[in-house]
Amino acid sequence: EVQLVESGGDLVQPGRSLRLSCTTSGFTFSDYAINWVRQAPGKGLEWVGLIRSTPYRGTTEYATSVEGRFIISRDDSAGIASLQMNGLKAEDTAVYYCARGYGAYKYWGQGTLVTVSS
Amino acid sequence: DIQMTQSPSSLSASVGDRVTITCQATRDISNYLNWYQQKPGKAPKLLIYDGSNLETGVPSRFNGSGSGTDFTFTISSLQPEDIATYYCQQFDNLPYTFGQGTKLEI
């Protein structure tokens, strides 16, 4: 069974950093891209970024709103993707989901809440 | 960035009604469009991929059509369990973008 589980969400002050993890099982992790999608409270979905699969060199892409502040990485041996969030702003407050794939996201995690507030 | 405009933003309908949601892209995205259903407190669920393909296990009352810049999502006969928010998403060009959502109420 394919599973993705996010962790690491927390209350953090503006300007600080936080690292989220997406722990996976049930599939060959290195064969798949992992995306991060977020949802601010009461708002719609926003694509944050992706890391390509290892055959595609694990390169990354980001939304304009987070480029230069967020970094996505992957550990194929552990089946974990990470989202390093630096310079956090109040507008980064959201539930963060990881999702598998390049286009259509059939598999998602349950989400982890990040709250940026002083 | 490609902007996706969904219409309407909210919709009230009755059980058995035919429901239609539209999604318009700011430029040609061929058929690189998906539709998701999201219920409160849950992750989105993929319903339609590549514009018109029904995801495995999704009831046939859900349908997607369109290509280029204009897309339509239809529920042929609304059921109580269809109460949710629906999103379109383009994956033709990075950054991938979602529509703002359509909240469906009965």
PDB file of N, CA and C in Angstrom, chain A residues 37 39 43-45 47 50 52 61 64 97 102-106 108-109, chain B residues 1 34 36 38 42-44 46 49 55 87 89 91 94-96 98 100:
ATOM      1  N   VAL A  37       2.547  20.678  -1.675  1.00  0.00           N
ATOM      2  CA  VAL A  37       1.384  21.528  -1.944  1.00  0.00           C
ATOM      3  C   VAL A  37       0.907  22.040  -0.596  1.00  0.00           C
ATOM      4  N   GLN A  39      -1.906  24.629   1.790  1.00  0.00           N
ATOM      5  CA  GLN A  39      -3.254  25.184   1.845  1.00  0.00           C
ATOM      6  C   GLN A  39      -3.376  26.050   3.085  1.00  0.00           C
ATOM      7  N   LYS A  43      -8.363  28.573   2.662  1.00  0.00           N
ATOM      8  CA  LYS A  43      -8.011  28.975   1.291  1.00  0.00           C
ATOM      9  C   LYS A  43      -7.834  27.762   0.387  1.00  0.00           C
ATOM     10  N   GLY A  44      -7.447  28.038  -0.860  1.00  0.00           N
ATOM     11  CA  GLY A  44      -7.286  26.982  -1.847  1.00  0.00           C
ATOM     12  C   GLY A  44      -5.902  26.354  -1.818  1.00  0.00           C
ATOM     13  N   LEU A  45      -5.683  25.480  -2.778  1.00  0.00           N
ATOM     14  CA  LEU A  45      -4.426  24.746  -2.870  1.00  0.00           C
ATOM     15  C   LEU A  45      -3.380  25.566  -3.614  1.00  0.00           C
ATOM     16  N   TRP A  47       0.527  24.985  -5.178  1.00  0.00           N
ATOM     17  CA  TRP A  47       1.699  24.147  -5.438  1.00  0.00           C
ATOM     18  C   TRP A  47       2.934  24.884  -4.960  1.00  0.00           C
ATOM     19  N   LEU A  50       8.624  20.853  -6.357  1.00  0.00           N
ATOM     20  CA  LEU A  50       8.814  19.425  -6.574  1.00  0.00           C
ATOM     21  C   LEU A  50      10.286  19.081  -6.640  1.00  0.00           C
ATOM     22  N   ARG A  52      12.404  16.084  -8.650  1.00  0.00           N
ATOM     23  CA  ARG A  52      12.260  15.029  -9.634  1.00  0.00           C
ATOM     24  C   ARG A  52      12.860  13.728  -9.099  1.00  0.00           C
ATOM     25  N   GLU A  61      12.139  22.289  -8.558  1.00  0.00           N
ATOM     26  CA  GLU A  61      11.424  23.450  -9.092  1.00  0.00           C
ATOM     27  C   GLU A  61      10.586  24.033  -7.950  1.00  0.00           C
ATOM     28  N   THR A  64       7.108  30.714  -7.313  1.00  0.00           N
ATOM     29  CA  THR A  64       7.749  32.021  -7.176  1.00  0.00           C
ATOM     30  C   THR A  64       7.709  32.510  -5.724  1.00  0.00           C
ATOM     31  N   TYR A  97       1.128  19.531   2.367  1.00  0.00           N
ATOM     32  CA  TYR A  97       0.963  18.160   1.901  1.00  0.00           C
ATOM     33  C   TYR A  97       2.131  17.769   0.998  1.00  0.00           C
ATOM     34  N   TYR A 102       4.325  13.384 -11.174  1.00  0.00           N
ATOM     35  CA  TYR A 102       4.693  14.566 -11.956  1.00  0.00           C
ATOM     36  C   TYR A 102       3.511  15.426 -12.340  1.00  0.00           C
ATOM     37  N   GLY A 103       2.420  14.801 -12.682  1.00  0.00           N
ATOM     38  CA  GLY A 103       1.295  15.599 -13.147  1.00  0.00           C
ATOM     39  C   GLY A 103       0.088  15.412 -12.262  1.00  0.00           C
ATOM     40  N   ALA A 104      -0.498  14.244 -12.363  1.00  0.00           N
ATOM     41  CA  ALA A 104      -1.676  13.922 -11.561  1.00  0.00           C
ATOM     42  C   ALA A 104      -1.245  13.283 -10.241  1.00  0.00           C
ATOM     43  N   TYR A 105      -1.719  13.838  -9.144  1.00  0.00           N
ATOM     44  CA  TYR A 105      -1.315  13.375  -7.823  1.00  0.00           C
ATOM     45  C   TYR A 105      -2.366  12.415  -7.274  1.00  0.00           C
ATOM     46  N   LYS A 106      -2.121  11.144  -7.473  1.00  0.00           N
ATOM     47  CA  LYS A 106      -3.049  10.146  -6.964  1.00  0.00           C
ATOM     48  C   LYS A 106      -2.835   9.910  -5.474  1.00  0.00           C
ATOM     49  N   TRP A 108      -1.410  11.227  -1.766  1.00  0.00           N
ATOM     50  CA  TRP A 108      -1.111  12.376  -0.934  1.00  0.00           C
ATOM     51  C   TRP A 108      -0.892  11.914   0.506  1.00  0.00           C
ATOM     52  N   GLY A 109      -0.158  12.714   1.256  1.00  0.00           N
ATOM     53  CA  GLY A 109      -0.121  12.516   2.690  1.00  0.00           C
ATOM     54  C   GLY A 109      -1.321  13.182   3.332  1.00  0.00           C
TER      55      GLY A 109
ATOM     56  N   ASP B   1       3.450  32.857 -15.051  1.00  0.00           N
ATOM     57  CA  ASP B   1       2.724  31.704 -14.539  1.00  0.00           C
ATOM     58  C   ASP B   1       1.354  31.611 -15.219  1.00  0.00           C
ATOM     59  N   ASN B  34      -6.004  18.419 -14.471  1.00  0.00           N
ATOM     60  CA  ASN B  34      -6.588  17.436 -13.564  1.00  0.00           C
ATOM     61  C   ASN B  34      -7.691  18.091 -12.733  1.00  0.00           C
ATOM     62  N   TYR B  36      -9.618  17.634  -8.890  1.00  0.00           N
ATOM     63  CA  TYR B  36      -9.537  17.037  -7.564  1.00  0.00           C
ATOM     64  C   TYR B  36     -10.787  17.393  -6.761  1.00  0.00           C
ATOM     65  N   GLN B  38     -11.883  17.768  -2.693  1.00  0.00           N
ATOM     66  CA  GLN B  38     -11.370  17.848  -1.337  1.00  0.00           C
ATOM     67  C   GLN B  38     -12.510  18.037  -0.349  1.00  0.00           C
ATOM     68  N   LYS B  42      -9.372  16.850   4.887  1.00  0.00           N
ATOM     69  CA  LYS B  42      -8.783  15.730   4.156  1.00  0.00           C
ATOM     70  C   LYS B  42      -7.882  16.223   3.028  1.00  0.00           C
ATOM     71  N   ALA B  43      -6.995  15.348   2.595  1.00  0.00           N
ATOM     72  CA  ALA B  43      -6.182  15.650   1.423  1.00  0.00           C
ATOM     73  C   ALA B  43      -7.062  15.598   0.166  1.00  0.00           C
ATOM     74  N   PRO B  44      -6.667  16.319  -0.867  1.00  0.00           N
ATOM     75  CA  PRO B  44      -7.402  16.227  -2.136  1.00  0.00           C
ATOM     76  C   PRO B  44      -7.368  14.806  -2.690  1.00  0.00           C
ATOM     77  N   LEU B  46      -7.739  12.723  -6.370  1.00  0.00           N
ATOM     78  CA  LEU B  46      -7.732  12.844  -7.824  1.00  0.00           C
ATOM     79  C   LEU B  46      -8.968  12.177  -8.409  1.00  0.00           C
ATOM     80  N   TYR B  49      -7.886  12.943 -14.698  1.00  0.00           N
ATOM     81  CA  TYR B  49      -6.551  13.345 -15.108  1.00  0.00           C
ATOM     82  C   TYR B  49      -6.487  13.484 -16.627  1.00  0.00           C
ATOM     83  N   GLU B  55     -10.163   8.612 -13.023  1.00  0.00           N
ATOM     84  CA  GLU B  55      -9.252   7.848 -12.184  1.00  0.00           C
ATOM     85  C   GLU B  55      -9.928   6.539 -11.761  1.00  0.00           C
ATOM     86  N   TYR B  87     -11.209  21.345  -7.327  1.00  0.00           N
ATOM     87  CA  TYR B  87     -10.124  22.153  -7.868  1.00  0.00           C
ATOM     88  C   TYR B  87      -9.665  21.606  -9.220  1.00  0.00           C
ATOM     89  N   GLN B  89      -6.324  21.771 -11.859  1.00  0.00           N
ATOM     90  CA  GLN B  89      -4.871  21.975 -11.746  1.00  0.00           C
ATOM     91  C   GLN B  89      -4.242  21.769 -13.108  1.00  0.00           C
ATOM     92  N   PHE B  91      -0.810  21.140 -15.342  1.00  0.00           N
ATOM     93  CA  PHE B  91       0.565  20.672 -15.205  1.00  0.00           C
ATOM     94  C   PHE B  91       1.285  20.723 -16.548  1.00  0.00           C
ATOM     95  N   LEU B  94       5.513  24.693 -15.529  1.00  0.00           N
ATOM     96  CA  LEU B  94       5.864  25.053 -14.172  1.00  0.00           C
ATOM     97  C   LEU B  94       5.828  26.573 -14.021  1.00  0.00           C
ATOM     98  N   PRO B  95       5.432  27.080 -12.861  1.00  0.00           N
ATOM     99  CA  PRO B  95       4.931  26.323 -11.713  1.00  0.00           C
ATOM    100  C   PRO B  95       3.513  25.804 -11.960  1.00  0.00           C
ATOM    101  N   TYR B  96       3.257  24.591 -11.531  1.00  0.00           N
ATOM    102  CA  TYR B  96       1.916  24.045 -11.650  1.00  0.00           C
ATOM    103  C   TYR B  96       0.969  24.898 -10.817  1.00  0.00           C
ATOM    104  N   PHE B  98      -3.199  25.732  -9.450  1.00  0.00           N
ATOM    105  CA  PHE B  98      -4.558  25.277  -9.189  1.00  0.00           C
ATOM    106  C   PHE B  98      -5.547  26.418  -9.426  1.00  0.00           C
ATOM    107  N   GLN B 100      -8.980  28.354  -8.069  1.00  0.00           N
ATOM    108  CA  GLN B 100      -9.247  28.819  -6.709  1.00  0.00           C
ATOM    109  C   GLN B 100     -10.251  27.947  -5.973  1.00  0.00           C
TER     110      GLN B 100
END
